[in-house]
PDB file of C-alpha atoms in Angstrom:
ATOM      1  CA  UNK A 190      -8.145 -52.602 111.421  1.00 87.00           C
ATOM      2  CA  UNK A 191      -7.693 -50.231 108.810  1.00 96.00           C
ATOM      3  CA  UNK A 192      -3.696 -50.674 108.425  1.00 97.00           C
ATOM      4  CA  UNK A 193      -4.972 -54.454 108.183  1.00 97.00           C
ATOM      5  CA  UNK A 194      -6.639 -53.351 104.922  1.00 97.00           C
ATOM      6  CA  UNK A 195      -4.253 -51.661 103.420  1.00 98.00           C
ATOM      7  CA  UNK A 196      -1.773 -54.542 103.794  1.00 98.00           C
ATOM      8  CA  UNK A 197      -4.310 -56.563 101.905  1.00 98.00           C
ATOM      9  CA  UNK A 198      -4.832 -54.364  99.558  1.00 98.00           C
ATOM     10  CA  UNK A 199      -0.865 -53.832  98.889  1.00 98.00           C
ATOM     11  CA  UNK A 200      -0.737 -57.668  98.684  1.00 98.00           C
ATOM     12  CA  UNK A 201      -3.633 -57.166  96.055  1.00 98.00           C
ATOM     13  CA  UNK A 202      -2.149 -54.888  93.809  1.00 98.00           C
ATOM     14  CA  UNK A 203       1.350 -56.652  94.137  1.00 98.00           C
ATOM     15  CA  UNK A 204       0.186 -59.825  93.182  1.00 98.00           C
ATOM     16  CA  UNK A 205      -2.231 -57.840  90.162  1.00 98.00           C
ATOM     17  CA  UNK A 206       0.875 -55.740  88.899  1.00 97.00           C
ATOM     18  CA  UNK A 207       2.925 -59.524  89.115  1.00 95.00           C
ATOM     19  CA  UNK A 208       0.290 -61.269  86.542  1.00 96.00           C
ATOM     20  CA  UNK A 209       0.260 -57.614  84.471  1.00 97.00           C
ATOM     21  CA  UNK A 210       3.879 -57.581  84.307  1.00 95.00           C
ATOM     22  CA  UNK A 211       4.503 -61.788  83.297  1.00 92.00           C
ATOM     23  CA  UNK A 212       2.219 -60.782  80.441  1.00 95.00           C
ATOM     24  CA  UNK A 213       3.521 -57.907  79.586  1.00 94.00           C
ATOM     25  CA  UNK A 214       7.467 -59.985  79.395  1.00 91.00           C
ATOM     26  CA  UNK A 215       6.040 -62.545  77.765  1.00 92.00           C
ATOM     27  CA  UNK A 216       5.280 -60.085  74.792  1.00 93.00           C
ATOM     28  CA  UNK A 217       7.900 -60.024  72.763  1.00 91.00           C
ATOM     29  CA  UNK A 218       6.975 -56.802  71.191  1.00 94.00           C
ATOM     30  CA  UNK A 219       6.755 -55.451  74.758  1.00 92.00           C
ATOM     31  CA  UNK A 220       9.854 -52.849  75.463  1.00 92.00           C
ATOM     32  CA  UNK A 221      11.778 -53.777  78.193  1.00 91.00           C
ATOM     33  CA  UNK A 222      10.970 -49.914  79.484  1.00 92.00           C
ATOM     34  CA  UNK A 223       7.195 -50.630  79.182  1.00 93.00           C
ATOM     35  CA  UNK A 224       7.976 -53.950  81.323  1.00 94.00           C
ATOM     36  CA  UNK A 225       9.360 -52.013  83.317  1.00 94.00           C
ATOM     37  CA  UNK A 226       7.067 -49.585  83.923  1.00 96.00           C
ATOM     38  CA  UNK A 227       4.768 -51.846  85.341  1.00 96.00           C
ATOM     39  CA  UNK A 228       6.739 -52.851  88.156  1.00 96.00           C
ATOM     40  CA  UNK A 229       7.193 -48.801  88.769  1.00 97.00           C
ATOM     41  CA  UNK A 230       3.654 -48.754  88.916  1.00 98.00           C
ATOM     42  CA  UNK A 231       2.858 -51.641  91.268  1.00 98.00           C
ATOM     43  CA  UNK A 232       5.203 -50.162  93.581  1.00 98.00           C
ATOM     44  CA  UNK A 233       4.701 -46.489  93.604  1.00 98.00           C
ATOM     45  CA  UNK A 234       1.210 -47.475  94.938  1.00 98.00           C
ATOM     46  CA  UNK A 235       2.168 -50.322  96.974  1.00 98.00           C
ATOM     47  CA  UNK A 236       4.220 -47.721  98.582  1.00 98.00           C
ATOM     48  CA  UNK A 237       2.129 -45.763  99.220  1.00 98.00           C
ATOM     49  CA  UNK A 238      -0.763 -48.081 100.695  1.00 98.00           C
ATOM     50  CA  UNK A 239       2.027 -49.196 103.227  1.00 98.00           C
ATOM     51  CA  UNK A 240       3.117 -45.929 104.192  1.00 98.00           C
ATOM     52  CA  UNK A 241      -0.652 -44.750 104.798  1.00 98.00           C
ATOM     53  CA  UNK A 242      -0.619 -48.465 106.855  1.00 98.00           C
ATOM     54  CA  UNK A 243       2.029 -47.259 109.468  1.00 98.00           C
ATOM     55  CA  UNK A 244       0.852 -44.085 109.816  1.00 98.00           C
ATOM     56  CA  UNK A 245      -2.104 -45.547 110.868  1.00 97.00           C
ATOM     57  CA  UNK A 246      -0.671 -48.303 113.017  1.00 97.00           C
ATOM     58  CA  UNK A 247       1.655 -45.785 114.524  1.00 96.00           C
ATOM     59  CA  UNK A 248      -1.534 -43.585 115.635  1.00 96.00           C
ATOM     60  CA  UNK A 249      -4.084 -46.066 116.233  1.00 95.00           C
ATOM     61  CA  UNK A 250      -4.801 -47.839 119.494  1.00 93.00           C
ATOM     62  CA  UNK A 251      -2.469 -51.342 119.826  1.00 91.00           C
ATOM     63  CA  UNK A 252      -4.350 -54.501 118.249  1.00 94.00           C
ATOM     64  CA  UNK A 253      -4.812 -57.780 120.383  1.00 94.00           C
ATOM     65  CA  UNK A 254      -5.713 -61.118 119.892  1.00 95.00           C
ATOM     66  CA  UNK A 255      -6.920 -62.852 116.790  1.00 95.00           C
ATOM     67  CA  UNK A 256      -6.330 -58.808 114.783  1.00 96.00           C
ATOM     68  CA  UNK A 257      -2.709 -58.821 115.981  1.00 96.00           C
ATOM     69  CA  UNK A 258      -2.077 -62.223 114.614  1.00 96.00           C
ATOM     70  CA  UNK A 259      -3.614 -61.574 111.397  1.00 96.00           C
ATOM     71  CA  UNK A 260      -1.703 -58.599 111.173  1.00 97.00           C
ATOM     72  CA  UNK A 261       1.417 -60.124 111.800  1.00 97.00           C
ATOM     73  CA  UNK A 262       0.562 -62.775 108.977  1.00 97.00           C
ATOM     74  CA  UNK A 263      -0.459 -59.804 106.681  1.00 98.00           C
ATOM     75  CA  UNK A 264       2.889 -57.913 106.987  1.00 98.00           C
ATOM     76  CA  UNK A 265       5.091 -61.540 106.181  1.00 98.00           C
ATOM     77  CA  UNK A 266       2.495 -61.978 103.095  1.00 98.00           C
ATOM     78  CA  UNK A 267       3.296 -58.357 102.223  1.00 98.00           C
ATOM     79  CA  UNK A 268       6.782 -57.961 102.736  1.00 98.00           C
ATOM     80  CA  UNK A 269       7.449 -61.148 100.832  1.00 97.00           C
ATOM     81  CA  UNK A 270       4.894 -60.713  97.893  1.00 97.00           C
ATOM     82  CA  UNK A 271       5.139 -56.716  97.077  1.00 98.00           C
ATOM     83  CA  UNK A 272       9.218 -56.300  97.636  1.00 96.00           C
ATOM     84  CA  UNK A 273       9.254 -58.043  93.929  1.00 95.00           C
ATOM     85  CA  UNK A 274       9.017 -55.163  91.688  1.00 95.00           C
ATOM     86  CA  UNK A 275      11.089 -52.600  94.422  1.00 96.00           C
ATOM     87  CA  UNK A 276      14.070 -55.295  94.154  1.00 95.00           C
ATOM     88  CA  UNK A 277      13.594 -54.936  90.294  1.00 94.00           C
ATOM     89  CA  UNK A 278      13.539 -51.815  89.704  1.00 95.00           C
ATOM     90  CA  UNK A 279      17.069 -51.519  92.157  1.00 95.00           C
ATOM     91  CA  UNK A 280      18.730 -53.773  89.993  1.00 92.00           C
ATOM     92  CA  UNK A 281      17.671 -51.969  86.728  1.00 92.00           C
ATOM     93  CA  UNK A 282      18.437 -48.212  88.355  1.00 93.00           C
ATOM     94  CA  UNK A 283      22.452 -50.345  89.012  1.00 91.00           C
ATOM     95  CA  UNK A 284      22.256 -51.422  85.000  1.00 89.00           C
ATOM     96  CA  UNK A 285      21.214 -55.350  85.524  1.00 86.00           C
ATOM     97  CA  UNK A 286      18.937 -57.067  83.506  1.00 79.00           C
ATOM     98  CA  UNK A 287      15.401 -57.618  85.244  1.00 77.00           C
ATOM     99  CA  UNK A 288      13.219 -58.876  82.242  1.00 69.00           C
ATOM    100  CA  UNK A 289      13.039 -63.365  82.026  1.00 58.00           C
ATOM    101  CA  UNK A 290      14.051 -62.820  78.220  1.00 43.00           C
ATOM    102  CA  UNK A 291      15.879 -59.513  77.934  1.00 42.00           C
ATOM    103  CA  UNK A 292      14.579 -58.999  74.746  1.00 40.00           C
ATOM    104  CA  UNK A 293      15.829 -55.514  73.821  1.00 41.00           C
ATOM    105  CA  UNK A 294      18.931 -55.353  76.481  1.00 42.00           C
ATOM    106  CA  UNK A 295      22.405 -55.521  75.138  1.00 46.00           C
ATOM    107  CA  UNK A 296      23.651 -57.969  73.816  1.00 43.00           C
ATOM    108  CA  UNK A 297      26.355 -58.935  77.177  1.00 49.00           C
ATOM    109  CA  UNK A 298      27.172 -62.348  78.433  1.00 46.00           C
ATOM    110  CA  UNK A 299      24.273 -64.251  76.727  1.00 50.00           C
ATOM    111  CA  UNK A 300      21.582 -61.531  77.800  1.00 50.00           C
ATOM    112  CA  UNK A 301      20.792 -63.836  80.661  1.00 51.00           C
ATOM    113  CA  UNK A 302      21.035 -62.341  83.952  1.00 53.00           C
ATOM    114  CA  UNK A 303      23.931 -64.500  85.557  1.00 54.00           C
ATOM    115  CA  UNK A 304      22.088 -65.580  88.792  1.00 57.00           C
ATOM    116  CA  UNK A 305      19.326 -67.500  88.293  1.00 63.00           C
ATOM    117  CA  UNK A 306      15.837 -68.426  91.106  1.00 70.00           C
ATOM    118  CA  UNK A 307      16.658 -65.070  92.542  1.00 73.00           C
ATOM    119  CA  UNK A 308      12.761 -64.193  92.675  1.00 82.00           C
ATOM    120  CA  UNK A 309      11.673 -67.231  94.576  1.00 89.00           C
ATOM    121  CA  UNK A 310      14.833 -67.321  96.716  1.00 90.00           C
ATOM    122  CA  UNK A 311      14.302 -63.228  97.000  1.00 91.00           C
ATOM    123  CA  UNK A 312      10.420 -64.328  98.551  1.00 94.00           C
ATOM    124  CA  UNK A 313      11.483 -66.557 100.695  1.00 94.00           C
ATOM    125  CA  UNK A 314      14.303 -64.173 102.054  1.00 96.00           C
ATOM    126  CA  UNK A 315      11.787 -61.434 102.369  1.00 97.00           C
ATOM    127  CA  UNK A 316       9.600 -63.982 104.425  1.00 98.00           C
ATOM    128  CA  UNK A 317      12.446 -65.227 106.736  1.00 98.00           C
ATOM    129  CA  UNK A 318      13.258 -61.663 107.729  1.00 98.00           C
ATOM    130  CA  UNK A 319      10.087 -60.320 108.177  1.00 98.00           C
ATOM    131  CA  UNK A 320       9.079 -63.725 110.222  1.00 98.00           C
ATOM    132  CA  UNK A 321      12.495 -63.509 112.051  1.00 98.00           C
ATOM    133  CA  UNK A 322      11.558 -59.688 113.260  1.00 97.00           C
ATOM    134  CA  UNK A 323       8.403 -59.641 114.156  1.00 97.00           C
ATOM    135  CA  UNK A 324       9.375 -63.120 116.218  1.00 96.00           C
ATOM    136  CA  UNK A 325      11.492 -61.024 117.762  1.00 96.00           C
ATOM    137  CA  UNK A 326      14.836 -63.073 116.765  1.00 96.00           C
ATOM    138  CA  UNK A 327      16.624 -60.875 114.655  1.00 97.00           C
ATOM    139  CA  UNK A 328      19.354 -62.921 115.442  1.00 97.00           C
ATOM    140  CA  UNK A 329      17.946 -64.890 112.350  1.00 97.00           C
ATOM    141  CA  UNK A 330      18.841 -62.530 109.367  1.00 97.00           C
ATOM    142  CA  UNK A 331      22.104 -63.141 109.570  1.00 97.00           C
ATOM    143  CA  UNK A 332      21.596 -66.658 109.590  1.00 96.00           C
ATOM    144  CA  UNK A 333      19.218 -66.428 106.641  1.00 96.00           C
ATOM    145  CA  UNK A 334      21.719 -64.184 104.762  1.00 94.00           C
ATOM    146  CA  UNK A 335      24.740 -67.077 105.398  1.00 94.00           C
ATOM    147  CA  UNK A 336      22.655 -69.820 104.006  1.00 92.00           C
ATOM    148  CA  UNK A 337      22.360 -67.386 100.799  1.00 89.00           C
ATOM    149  CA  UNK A 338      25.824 -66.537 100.725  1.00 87.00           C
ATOM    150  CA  UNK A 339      26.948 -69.888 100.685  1.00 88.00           C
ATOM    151  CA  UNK A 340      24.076 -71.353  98.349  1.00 81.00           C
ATOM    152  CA  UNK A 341      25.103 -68.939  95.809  1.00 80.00           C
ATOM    153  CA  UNK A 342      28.949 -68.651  96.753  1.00 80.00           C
ATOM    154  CA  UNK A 343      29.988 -70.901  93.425  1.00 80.00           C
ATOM    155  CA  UNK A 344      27.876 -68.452  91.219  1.00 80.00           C
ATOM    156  CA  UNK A 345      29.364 -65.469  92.064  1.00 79.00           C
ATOM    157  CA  UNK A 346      32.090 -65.466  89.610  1.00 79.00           C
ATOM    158  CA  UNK A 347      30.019 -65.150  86.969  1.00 79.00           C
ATOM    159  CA  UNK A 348      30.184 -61.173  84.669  1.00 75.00           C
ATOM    160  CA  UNK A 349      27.758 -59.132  87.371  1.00 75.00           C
ATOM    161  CA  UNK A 350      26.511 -61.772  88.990  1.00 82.00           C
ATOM    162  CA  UNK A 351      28.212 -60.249  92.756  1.00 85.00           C
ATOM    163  CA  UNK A 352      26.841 -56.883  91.908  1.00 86.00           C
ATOM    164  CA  UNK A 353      23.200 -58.653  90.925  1.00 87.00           C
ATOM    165  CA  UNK A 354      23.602 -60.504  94.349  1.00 88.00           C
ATOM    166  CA  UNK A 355      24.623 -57.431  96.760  1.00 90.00           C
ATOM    167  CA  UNK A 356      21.763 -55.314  95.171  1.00 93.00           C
ATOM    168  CA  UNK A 357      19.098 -57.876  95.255  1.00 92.00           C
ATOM    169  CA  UNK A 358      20.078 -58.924  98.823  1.00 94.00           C
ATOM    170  CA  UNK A 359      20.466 -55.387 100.008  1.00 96.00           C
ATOM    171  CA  UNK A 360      16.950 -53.826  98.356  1.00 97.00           C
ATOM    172  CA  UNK A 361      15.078 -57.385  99.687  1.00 97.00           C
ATOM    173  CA  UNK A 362      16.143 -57.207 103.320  1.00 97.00           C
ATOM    174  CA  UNK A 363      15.602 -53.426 103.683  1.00 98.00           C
ATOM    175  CA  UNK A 364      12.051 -53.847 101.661  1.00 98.00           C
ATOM    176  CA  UNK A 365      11.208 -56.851 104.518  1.00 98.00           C
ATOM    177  CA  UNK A 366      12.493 -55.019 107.496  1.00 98.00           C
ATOM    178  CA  UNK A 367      10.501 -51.742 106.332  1.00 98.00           C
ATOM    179  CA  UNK A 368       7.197 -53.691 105.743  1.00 98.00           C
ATOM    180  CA  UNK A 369       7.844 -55.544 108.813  1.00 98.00           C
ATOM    181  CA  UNK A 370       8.452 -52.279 110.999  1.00 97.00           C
ATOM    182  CA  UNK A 371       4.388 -52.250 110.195  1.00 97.00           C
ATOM    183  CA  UNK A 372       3.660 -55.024 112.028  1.00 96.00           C
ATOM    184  CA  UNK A 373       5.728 -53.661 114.528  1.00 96.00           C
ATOM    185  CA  UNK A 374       3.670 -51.223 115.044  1.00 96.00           C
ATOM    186  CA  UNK A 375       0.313 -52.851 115.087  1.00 95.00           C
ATOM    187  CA  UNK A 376       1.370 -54.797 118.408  1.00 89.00           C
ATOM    188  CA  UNK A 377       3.333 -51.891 120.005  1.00 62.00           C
TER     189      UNK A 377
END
């Protein structure tokens, strides 16, 4: 029960630090940094509500029933919803833009990241995997992954737009399968 509340509450400040950090963009006068900051906030203590959530679910007694299934739905919520801001702050530690208007990056290739949707695509991906796991059909990342690859195949051509794609991909898919080892544990 508890880890269940901690996944909520991880979804919570997620989605908070999200709405925070749109306003924050949209401010022009709003340092990229300070934009950035925001995400490093959301996720140091997203973090750290999901690590105190599988310590708990690796201790605690296995759930059943209706707690199990709401658990399960809690960890897809979770690993699709709080990954955000951990992807983000990957692709700025590799040098690519993470702001919508890149108002104080340099001035390279338009300042417009070259790979555009990546957010919602980069939710849906976390939800895939993290659905595909706990399913127990693993099988179904790689699918997932092919239906990116080839979506954004045409794109990849584009000034940093592969190394944008393999960071993004890479930080999402590890962030799902992480959160996901938490429901994992609830039912085990």
């Amino acid at each position: 029960m508890i880890t269940i509340i901690l996944l909520a509450a991880a979804i919570v400040v997620a989605v908070g630090g999200s709405a925070l950090r749109s306003r924050r963009a949209a401010d022009q006068t709003a340092s990229d940094t300070s934009v950035l900051m925001v995400d490093f906030a959301s996720a140091s203590i997203v973090v750290i509500l999901l690590i105190a959530g599988a310590i708990e679910a690796a201790v605690a007694d296995e759930v059943v029933g209706a707690e199990l299934v709401a658990g399960a739905v809690l960890t897809v919520i979770a690993a699709a919803v709080t990954g955000s801001s951990v992807v983000r702050l990957v692709l700025a530690a590799g040098g690519i833009p993470t702001r919508a208007d890149n108002h104080d990056d340099d001035a390279q290739s338009g300042d417009v990241p070259p790979l555009r949707g990546g957010r919602i695509i980069g939710v849906l991906e976390r939800t895939g995997v993290a659905a595909c796991l706990l399913l127990g059909w693993p099988e179904g990342i790689p699918v997932i992954l092919a239906v990116k690859s080839l979506a954004r195949f045409s794109e990849l051509r584009a000034p940093h737009a592969s190394e944008q794609f393999i960071l993004g991909t890479f930080a999402s898919v590890l962030w799902s399968c992480a959160v996901a080892g938490i429901g994992y544990l609830l039912g085990t």
